[in-house]
mmCIF file of C-alpha atoms in Angstrom:
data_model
loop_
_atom_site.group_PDB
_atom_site.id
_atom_site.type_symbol
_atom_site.label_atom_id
_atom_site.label_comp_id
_atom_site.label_asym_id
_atom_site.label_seq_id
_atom_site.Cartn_x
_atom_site.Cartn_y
_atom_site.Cartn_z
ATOM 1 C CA UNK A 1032 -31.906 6.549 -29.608
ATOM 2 C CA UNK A 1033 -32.138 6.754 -25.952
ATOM 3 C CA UNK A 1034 -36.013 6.831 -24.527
ATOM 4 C CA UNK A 1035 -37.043 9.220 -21.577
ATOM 5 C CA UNK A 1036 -36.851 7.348 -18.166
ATOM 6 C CA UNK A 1037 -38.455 9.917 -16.411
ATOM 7 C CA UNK A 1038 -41.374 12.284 -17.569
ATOM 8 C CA UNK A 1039 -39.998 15.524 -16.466
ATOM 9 C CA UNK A 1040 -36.240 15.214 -15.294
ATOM 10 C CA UNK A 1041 -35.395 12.856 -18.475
ATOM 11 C CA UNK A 1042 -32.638 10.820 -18.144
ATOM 12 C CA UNK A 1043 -29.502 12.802 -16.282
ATOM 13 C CA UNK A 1044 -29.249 13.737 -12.854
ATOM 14 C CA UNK A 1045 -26.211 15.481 -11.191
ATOM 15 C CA UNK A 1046 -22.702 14.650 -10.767
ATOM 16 C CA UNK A 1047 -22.402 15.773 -7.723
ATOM 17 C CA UNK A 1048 -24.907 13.337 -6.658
ATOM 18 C CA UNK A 1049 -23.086 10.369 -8.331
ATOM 19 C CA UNK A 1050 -19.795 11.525 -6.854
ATOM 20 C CA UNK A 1051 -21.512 11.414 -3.686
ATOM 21 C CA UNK A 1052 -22.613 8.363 -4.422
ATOM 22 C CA UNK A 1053 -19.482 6.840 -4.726
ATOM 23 C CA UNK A 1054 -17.772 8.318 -1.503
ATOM 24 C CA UNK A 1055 -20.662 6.599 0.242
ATOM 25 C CA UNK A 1056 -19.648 3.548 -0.970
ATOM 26 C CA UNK A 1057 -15.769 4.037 -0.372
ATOM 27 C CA UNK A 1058 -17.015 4.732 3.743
ATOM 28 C CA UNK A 1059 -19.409 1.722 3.462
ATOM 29 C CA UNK A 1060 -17.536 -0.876 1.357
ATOM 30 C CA UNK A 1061 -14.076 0.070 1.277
ATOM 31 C CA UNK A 1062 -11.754 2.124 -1.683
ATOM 32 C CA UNK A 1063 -10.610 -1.222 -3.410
ATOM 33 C CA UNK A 1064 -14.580 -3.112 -2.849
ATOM 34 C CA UNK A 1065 -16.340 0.330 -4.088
ATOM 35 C CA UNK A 1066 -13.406 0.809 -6.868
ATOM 36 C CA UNK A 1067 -14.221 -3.230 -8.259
ATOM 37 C CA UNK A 1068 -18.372 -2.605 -7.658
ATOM 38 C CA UNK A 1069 -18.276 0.672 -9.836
ATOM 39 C CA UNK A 1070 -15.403 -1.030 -12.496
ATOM 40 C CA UNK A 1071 -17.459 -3.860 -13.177
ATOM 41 C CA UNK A 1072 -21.127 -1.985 -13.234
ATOM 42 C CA UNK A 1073 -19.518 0.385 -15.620
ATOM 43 C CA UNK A 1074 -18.064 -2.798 -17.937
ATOM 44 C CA UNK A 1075 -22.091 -4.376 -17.853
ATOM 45 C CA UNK A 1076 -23.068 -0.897 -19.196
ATOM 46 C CA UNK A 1077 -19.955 -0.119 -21.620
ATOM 47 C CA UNK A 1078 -21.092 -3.969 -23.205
ATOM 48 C CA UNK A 1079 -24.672 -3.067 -23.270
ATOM 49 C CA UNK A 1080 -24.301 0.222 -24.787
ATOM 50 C CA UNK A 1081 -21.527 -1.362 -27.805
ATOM 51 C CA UNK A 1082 -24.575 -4.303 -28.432
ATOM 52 C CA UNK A 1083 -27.505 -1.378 -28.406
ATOM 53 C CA UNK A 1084 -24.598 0.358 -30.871
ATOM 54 C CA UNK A 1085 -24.768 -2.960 -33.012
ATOM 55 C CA UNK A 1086 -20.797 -3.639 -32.015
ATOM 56 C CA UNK A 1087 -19.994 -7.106 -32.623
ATOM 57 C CA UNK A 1088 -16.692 -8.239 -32.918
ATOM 58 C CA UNK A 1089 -14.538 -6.829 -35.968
ATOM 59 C CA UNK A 1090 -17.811 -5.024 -36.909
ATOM 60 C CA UNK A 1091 -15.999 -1.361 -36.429
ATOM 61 C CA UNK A 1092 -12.618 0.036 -36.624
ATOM 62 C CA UNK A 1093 -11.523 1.383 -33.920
ATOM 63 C CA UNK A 1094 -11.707 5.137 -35.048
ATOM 64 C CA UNK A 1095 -15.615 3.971 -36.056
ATOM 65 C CA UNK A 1096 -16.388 2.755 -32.658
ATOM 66 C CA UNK A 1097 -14.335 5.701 -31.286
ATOM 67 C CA UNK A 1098 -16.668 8.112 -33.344
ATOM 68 C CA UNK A 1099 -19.390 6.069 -32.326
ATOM 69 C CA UNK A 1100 -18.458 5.979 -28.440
ATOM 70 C CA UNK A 1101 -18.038 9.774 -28.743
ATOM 71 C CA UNK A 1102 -21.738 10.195 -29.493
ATOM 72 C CA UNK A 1103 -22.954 7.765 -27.220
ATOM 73 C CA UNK A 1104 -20.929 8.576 -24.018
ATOM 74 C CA UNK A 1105 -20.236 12.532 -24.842
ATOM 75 C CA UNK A 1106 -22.506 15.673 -25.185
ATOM 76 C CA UNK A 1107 -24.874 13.865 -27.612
ATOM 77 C CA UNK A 1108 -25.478 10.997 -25.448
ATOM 78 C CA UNK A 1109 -25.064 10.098 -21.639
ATOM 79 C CA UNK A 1110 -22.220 12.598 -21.156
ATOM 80 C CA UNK A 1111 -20.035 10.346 -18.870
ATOM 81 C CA UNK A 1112 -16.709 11.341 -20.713
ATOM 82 C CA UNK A 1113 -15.533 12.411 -24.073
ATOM 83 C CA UNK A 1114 -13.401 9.607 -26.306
ATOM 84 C CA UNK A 1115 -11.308 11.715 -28.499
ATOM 85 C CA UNK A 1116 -9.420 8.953 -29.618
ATOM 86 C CA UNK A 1117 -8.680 5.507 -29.635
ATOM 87 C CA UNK A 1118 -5.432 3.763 -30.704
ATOM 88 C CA UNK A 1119 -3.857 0.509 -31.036
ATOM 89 C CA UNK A 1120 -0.078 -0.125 -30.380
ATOM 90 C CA UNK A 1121 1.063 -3.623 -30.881
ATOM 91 C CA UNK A 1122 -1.341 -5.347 -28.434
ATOM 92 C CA UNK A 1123 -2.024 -2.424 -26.732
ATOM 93 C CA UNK A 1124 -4.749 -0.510 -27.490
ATOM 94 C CA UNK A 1125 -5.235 3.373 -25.945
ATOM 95 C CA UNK A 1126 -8.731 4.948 -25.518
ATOM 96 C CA UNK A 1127 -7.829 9.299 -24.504
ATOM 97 C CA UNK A 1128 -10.544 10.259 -22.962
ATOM 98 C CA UNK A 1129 -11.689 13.788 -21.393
ATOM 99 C CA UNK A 1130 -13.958 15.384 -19.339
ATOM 100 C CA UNK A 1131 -14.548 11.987 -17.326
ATOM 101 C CA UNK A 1132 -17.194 11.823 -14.382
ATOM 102 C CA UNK A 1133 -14.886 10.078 -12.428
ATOM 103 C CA UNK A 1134 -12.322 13.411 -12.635
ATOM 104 C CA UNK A 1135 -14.778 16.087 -12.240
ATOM 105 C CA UNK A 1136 -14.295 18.460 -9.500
ATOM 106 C CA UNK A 1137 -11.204 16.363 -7.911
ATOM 107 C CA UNK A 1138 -8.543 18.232 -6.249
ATOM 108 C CA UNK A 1139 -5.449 18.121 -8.739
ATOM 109 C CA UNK A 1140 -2.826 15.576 -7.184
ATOM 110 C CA UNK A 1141 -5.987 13.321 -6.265
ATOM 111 C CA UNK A 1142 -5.271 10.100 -6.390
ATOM 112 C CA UNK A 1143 -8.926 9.074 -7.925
ATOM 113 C CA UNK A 1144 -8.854 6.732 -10.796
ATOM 114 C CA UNK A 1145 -11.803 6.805 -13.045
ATOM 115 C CA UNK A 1146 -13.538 3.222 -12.017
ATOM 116 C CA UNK A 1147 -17.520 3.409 -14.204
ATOM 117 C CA UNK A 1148 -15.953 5.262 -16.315
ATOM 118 C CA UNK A 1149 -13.189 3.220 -17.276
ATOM 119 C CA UNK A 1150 -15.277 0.095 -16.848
ATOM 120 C CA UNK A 1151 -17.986 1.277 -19.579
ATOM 121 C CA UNK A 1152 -15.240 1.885 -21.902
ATOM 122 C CA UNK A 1153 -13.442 -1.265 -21.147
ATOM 123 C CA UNK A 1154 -16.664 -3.196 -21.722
ATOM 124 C CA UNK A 1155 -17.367 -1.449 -25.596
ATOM 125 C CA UNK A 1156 -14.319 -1.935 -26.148
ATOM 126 C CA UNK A 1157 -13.825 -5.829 -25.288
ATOM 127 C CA UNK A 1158 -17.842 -5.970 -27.197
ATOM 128 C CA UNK A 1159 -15.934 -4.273 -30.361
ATOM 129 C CA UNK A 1160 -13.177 -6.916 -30.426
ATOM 130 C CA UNK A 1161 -14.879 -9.744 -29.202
ATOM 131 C CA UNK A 1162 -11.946 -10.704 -26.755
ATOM 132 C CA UNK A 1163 -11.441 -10.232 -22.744
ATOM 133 C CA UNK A 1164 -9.006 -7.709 -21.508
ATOM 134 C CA UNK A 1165 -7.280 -6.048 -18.621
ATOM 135 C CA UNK A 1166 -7.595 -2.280 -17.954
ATOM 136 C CA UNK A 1167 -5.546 0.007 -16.885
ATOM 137 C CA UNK A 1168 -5.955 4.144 -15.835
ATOM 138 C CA UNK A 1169 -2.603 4.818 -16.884
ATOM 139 C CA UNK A 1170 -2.922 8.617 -17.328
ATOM 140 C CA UNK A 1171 -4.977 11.495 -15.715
ATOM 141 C CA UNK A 1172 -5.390 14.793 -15.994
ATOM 142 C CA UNK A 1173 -5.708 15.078 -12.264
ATOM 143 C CA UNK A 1174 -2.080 13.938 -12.661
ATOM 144 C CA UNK A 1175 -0.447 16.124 -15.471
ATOM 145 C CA UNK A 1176 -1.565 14.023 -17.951
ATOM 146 C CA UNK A 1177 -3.561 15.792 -21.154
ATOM 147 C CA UNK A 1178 -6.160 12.988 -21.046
ATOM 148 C CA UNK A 1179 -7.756 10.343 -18.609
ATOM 149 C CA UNK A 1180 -5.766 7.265 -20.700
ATOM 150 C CA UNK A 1181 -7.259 3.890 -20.205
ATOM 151 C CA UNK A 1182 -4.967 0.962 -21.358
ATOM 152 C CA UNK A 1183 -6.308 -2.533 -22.612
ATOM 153 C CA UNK A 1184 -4.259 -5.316 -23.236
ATOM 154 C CA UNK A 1185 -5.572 -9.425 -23.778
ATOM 155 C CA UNK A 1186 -5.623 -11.999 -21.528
#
């Protein structure tokens, strides 16, 4: 269980304010420096959450960690997406994912790709199998797609 950071706001604020957040970066740093900042911040927080979850590799199945991951990021937790599902394809394995800070309020055709988001996900996810990967946004609603689709494949 989560403890209150602050006394009378808790622990969310707005995402409007992180999304403007993140354009300040994009005008300060760059779209490719901001996009590797927020990918790797999100990773450090996707492998802190999956130890605080008690992930350790080959601990969880992937539908357990995606139930888990569910609570933690979704409506019950932090809210920063929605895993509905997570599945594994040869080497590949698929995390759908909805409602994703990183798509809120974009234009449809935006080319945004979900960065923290991703990155948080990516990081449970390598904590869960105890190897490194490379991610992928391969799908996004902003797109066509159904889902925001993150793809992870090993070194």
């Amino acid at each position: 269980m989560m403890s209150v950071l602050r006394k009378e706001l808790g622990n969310f604020s707005s995402i409007i304010c992180f999304k403007a957040a993140i354009s300040g970066m994009e005008e300060a740093l760059g779209d490719k420096a901001t996009a590797i900042a927020l990918t790797t911040a999100g990773r450090a927080r996707g492998k802190k959450l999956a130890e605080e979850l008690g992930f350790t590799a080959g601990s969880y199945s992937l539908d357990d960690a995606a139930d888990q991951l569910r609570k933690a990021l979704g409506k019950e937790g932090t809210r920063l997406c929605i895993v509905e599902k997570i599945v594994s394809e040869d080497e590949i394995i698929k995390v759908y994912t909805s409602e994703t800070l990183c798509s809120a309020g974009e234009a449809l055709n935006s080319p945004r790709k979900c960065t923290f988001t991703m990155g948080a996900v990516w990081g449970a996810i390598e904590q869960i199998i105890g190897k490194r990967l490379r991610g992928t946004h391969t799908e996004s609603v902003l797109r066509g797609g159904t889902h925001d689709v993150f793809e992870f494949t090993p070194f």
